Amino acid sequence: MIKENNIKFIFLSLSLFLIILIFFFPFFWIITSSFKSPEEIIATSTTIIPRSFTLEHYNKILFNSDFFIYLKNSLIVSFSSMIISIILSVSAAYGLHKLKFYGNKFVEYSLLVTYAFPGVILLVPIYLLFAKVNLLNSYFALIIVNVLFATPFAVWMLKAFFKLIPNEIEEAAYIDGASRYIVISRIIVPLAAPGIASVAIFCFIISWTEYLFASILISGDNLKTLPVGLAGIVGQYQIDWGFLLSGAVLASLPVILLFVFIGKYFVSGLTEGAVK
Amino acid sequence: MKKNNIEGWLFVSPLVIWICLIILVPIYIAFELSLFNVKIIGTSGKFVGIDNYIKLLGKSKFLNASLNSLYWIIGNAICQTFFAFTIALTINYKFPGKKIMANWIILSFIIPTVVVVVIWKLMLSSSSGVINSVLIDIGLLDEATGFFSSPNKAFLSLVLINSWRWSPFLALIILSGLNSINREMYDASKVDGANFIQQFFFITFPNLKSVLFVLGLVGTLLSFNIFDIIWLITKGGPSSATTTLPLLIYETAFTKFRISQAATLSIITSLLLLLFSIIFIKSMAPKEDD
Amino acid sequence: MNKILLFFITILFSLNAYAVTNVTFWHMEGVPHRVDRIQTLIDEFNSANPDINVTQEVQNWGEIYAKAPASVAAGTAPEILVGIPDFTPILADMGAAQPVEDFVSELDSKYGFYQKALDQYTYNGHTWAVPLWNMGLSLWYRKSDFEAAGIEPPKTWSDLKKAAKALTKDGVYGIGLPGNKQLYTDQTIYSFMVNSGAEEIYNSDGTLRFDNPQTVAAYDVYKELYQYSAPDAANWTWGEAEACFASKGCAMILQFTVISTYDSQAGGDASDLGVIQIPYANGKAHRAGTVSYVNSAMIMTADEAKMEASKKFLSFLMEPGNYGRFINMEPGLFLPITEAGSQDSTYWDDPVVVKYKSQVETMLDNSTRGSLFGFTNGNTFTSISSISAQNLLAQTLQLTLIDGKSAKDAVSEGMEIMTEAIE
């Protein structure tokens, strides 16, 4: 028994070490580097512990670029995409898994299979389509696309959370004369709340990180999202690494902050929700 | 449970209509384009029927990109499965700091792709990258290597970068599957003298079947579709070694300006993926237990 | 309620703006201080011309090749689009870019475009864009490195090979040359081709003459020099090369400019920074030249009023007094394209330009002798877009650098690929 525990211990420490090295160290390095002087960042002798400290990169990006406009746009697009995704996918997941209907298996699988159409394929046709209905250069253009990318997987995740809710609770409510609307808003949604929260965060992240469509469907500076704005402030012929790194940190910061407050719900919602 | 046909469809239809509009209309536009020989988008072309399809299938570029895509899917599947299980199984144990790690492991998934690219471009740079300098310091390398300089190294680096991005999220999904496994099964197996490796293969793995089914399906489709990471780092190079089908489509449409050929490629690619999905679902879909 | 209010405000606004012509100006210079400089000029222009309203919209180079044609197809194209020569034929073919030869000759008589400036935009009997500024590759180095190694800055290819070898030492690559399938690599390899007498890609009948001994010689010397380049050069664009030079990781590089990075990230000792003409093949001194990129503005509207307004704005930018400030949105990078512009005091007054005056003069001098593949001696055909947009010069280079073929085989295979591409 002791021997097995030893092996376990070695495995555990080894994998912990690897995980920290691979998944956390890059962040440490990028964040510290964003405070280094330009000379130190591009120096051929790389430093892990910084030798210089400067705020110039952050100064430049916060006060000389449209960072706050990009941030605002990203927040608007991501929040709206998240809310619409959640409404649509809660409704769909409920329909699929609580109200068995003719063709529900087909719909369930078809939803997942929507990922079989690569974004690149849809790019030009969507551009032309949106131009026809006058949607180019609008938040809604991005929201439509983000919802498309987020919902299929969101529905599948929600299904698992809905399954955990015993049918007896619902049926008891119906016997008491509750309507479908009451059951969903008073029973299903509150009981599945942790799960819904983590799915919501998932939708938020999908929208927050989207690049390709945001770069094509938007042409005005006042509507650009953070990833596109960040890609644009770097000149074609030069790389200002300090500028880029501080931009990278700042573009990640809002989601990280979000995670400080609700990260544990995301993780516990996901992991304790028992996806089956 | 009784069937609620009308109500069920009512609940599902908003999403279904949304998705159909945004996918079917563009696919129809792409299909139409594929029957003409339009070069630059917005100009007119001649109707050529299925000519584009016939020509395309004989092109070595198409074959090359299809193979790259296949390697890309396999490479990512292996790497991500390994990383994701390592993370999930590790976090499943009790150790100090477990909570923090479980909450923050997802970091690489929540940052924008553009940021992922910035991080790894700098980390892997041969002149100012930390990885080269550490590898030299500990004696694994004599001199700095270029991680994107040869076809194989570039391909492998991209697979690893992409896996770095996705594995933590997969790990959390797997973890949720792990949590749903009845603890008693482990205890019972211990009594029977099973070690933890046996436990993994006889209890953990089989019980994750339905989670793994969806991850297998969606994961394959999603990693097939990865475009931005490859485009922003290698543009498909060197020597087309990292040109997967999505990159070839983009290249054909926007640097070669053969929009009809690109549309043809798109339609064939979609058909291939659909075929894969149908086979995968037919053969692997878990039986519903409720 | 808000929406209704907004609606009325919009109506009021558009009534008020009844006579105003709107001009949208797309460019890809997204670095914040460049955007600011352009905005300053736009503001001055708009207040001097109340009947015109110019707005800038910044695009990314990465997606503009997809976005501009799509915007034309969708009817959402801007009135003015800044571009580079390889891009114009596509938009000219689409009927989107308007011929501007009359306007250009009007500007020419006022300000005098450099002789080669119009080559890159004149074909099919028209001039398709208004040249705005120039960029040309030069060879950059540190004078102190050459002194320490006891050698002279290279004039010929054999000097260059010697220098690259002599300057390579522990942790320093003799010369930073890119091997990426990307525009920068097209430019560097072409700058060698120019200097061996292979600047013509086309015969006068539109067939290709890429596969010739001079081209092979250029690819050959590039391959030889590439061994002194950094290991990750296969993935380089301009920025990485510049960073390599700034950090002293590379002793020499071929680059449009290194000035702003050198100034801000490498100490900025102006007296140590050397720049010269790209070396030429032995015995080809009379061929000495470089690759140049004339950036230009295409007018994308056929609407009379909008076209007039666009021309008025472009004239405003080209006017001495404005012009220097305009191209100094990135001092030490963009070079004047007109004689008048090169004497504009607002150009030479910029502190960066003052500090690096001798370097800027050399850059300017080199750039006026620059040419661009596919746009030489009137042998210009719009099919060049297919070659340049796909970076086929660089792709050909990869055949030898990465796949290990001989320069001769690579060039002949490259010719096949190009022939197929322009069909």
Coordinates of C-alpha atoms in Angstrom, one line a residue, chain B residues 140-244:
Chain B
L140 CA 19.5 20.5 -23.9
L141 CA 20.4 22.7 -26.8
D142 CA 23.7 23.9 -28.1
E143 CA 22.4 26.9 -29.9
A144 CA 19.0 28.6 -30.3
T145 CA 16.6 26.6 -32.6
G146 CA 13.9 28.0 -34.7
F147 CA 10.6 26.5 -33.7
F148 CA 8.9 27.5 -36.9
S149 CA 11.9 27.0 -39.2
S150 CA 11.3 23.5 -40.5
P151 CA 8.0 21.9 -41.6
N152 CA 8.0 19.4 -38.9
K153 CA 9.0 21.7 -36.1
A154 CA 6.5 24.3 -37.2
F155 CA 3.7 21.8 -37.3
L156 CA 4.5 20.3 -33.9
S157 CA 4.8 23.7 -32.3
L158 CA 1.4 24.7 -33.6
V159 CA -0.2 21.5 -32.4
L160 CA 1.3 22.2 -29.0
I161 CA 0.2 25.8 -28.9
N162 CA -3.3 24.9 -29.9
S163 CA -3.4 22.1 -27.3
W164 CA -2.2 24.5 -24.7
R165 CA -5.2 26.6 -25.5
W166 CA -7.9 23.9 -25.4
S167 CA -6.7 21.3 -23.0
P168 CA -7.7 23.0 -19.8
F169 CA -11.3 23.5 -20.9
L170 CA -11.5 19.8 -21.9
A171 CA -10.0 18.9 -18.6
L172 CA -12.8 20.6 -16.8
I173 CA -15.4 18.8 -18.8
I174 CA -13.6 15.5 -18.1
L175 CA -13.4 16.4 -14.5
S176 CA -17.2 16.9 -14.4
G177 CA -17.5 13.4 -15.9
L178 CA -15.1 12.0 -13.3
N179 CA -17.2 13.6 -10.5
S180 CA -20.2 11.8 -11.7
I181 CA -18.6 8.4 -11.2
N182 CA -19.8 6.7 -8.2
R183 CA -17.1 6.7 -5.5
E184 CA -18.1 3.3 -4.3
M185 CA -16.9 1.7 -7.5
Y186 CA -13.4 2.8 -6.7
D187 CA -13.6 1.5 -3.1
A188 CA -15.0 -1.8 -4.3
S189 CA -12.2 -2.2 -6.8
K190 CA -9.6 -1.4 -4.2
V191 CA -10.9 -4.3 -2.1
D192 CA -10.5 -6.5 -5.1
G193 CA -6.8 -5.3 -5.2
A194 CA -6.9 -3.1 -8.3
N195 CA -4.2 -0.5 -8.5
F196 CA -4.9 3.0 -9.8
I197 CA -3.8 2.3 -13.3
Q198 CA -6.2 -0.5 -13.5
Q199 CA -8.9 1.7 -12.0
F200 CA -8.3 4.2 -14.7
F201 CA -8.8 1.7 -17.5
F202 CA -11.6 -0.3 -16.0
I203 CA -13.7 2.3 -14.1
T204 CA -12.7 5.8 -15.1
F205 CA -12.4 5.4 -18.8
P206 CA -15.6 3.4 -19.4
N207 CA -17.7 5.7 -17.3
L208 CA -16.6 8.8 -19.3
K209 CA -17.9 7.3 -22.5
S210 CA -20.7 9.8 -23.1
V211 CA -18.5 12.8 -22.2
L212 CA -15.8 11.5 -24.5
F213 CA -18.2 10.9 -27.3
V214 CA -19.2 14.6 -27.4
L215 CA -15.6 15.7 -26.9
G216 CA -14.5 13.4 -29.7
L217 CA -17.1 14.7 -32.1
V218 CA -17.1 18.4 -31.2
G219 CA -13.3 18.4 -30.5
T220 CA -12.5 16.9 -33.8
L221 CA -14.7 19.4 -35.7
L222 CA -13.4 22.4 -33.7
S223 CA -9.8 21.5 -34.1
F224 CA -10.3 20.9 -37.8
N225 CA -11.7 24.4 -38.0
I226 CA -8.9 26.2 -36.2
F227 CA -7.8 29.0 -38.4
D228 CA -6.6 32.1 -36.6
I229 CA -3.8 30.5 -34.6
I230 CA -2.2 29.0 -37.7
W231 CA -2.9 32.1 -39.8
L232 CA -1.5 34.5 -37.3
I233 CA 1.7 32.5 -36.6
T234 CA 2.8 30.7 -39.7
K235 CA 0.4 31.7 -42.5
G236 CA 0.5 28.0 -43.5
G237 CA 4.2 27.8 -43.9
P238 CA 7.0 26.9 -44.1
S239 CA 6.6 25.3 -47.5
S240 CA 2.9 24.8 -46.9
A241 CA 3.6 22.4 -44.1
T242 CA 0.9 24.0 -41.9
T243 CA -1.6 24.7 -44.6
T244 CA -4.7 22.9 -43.4

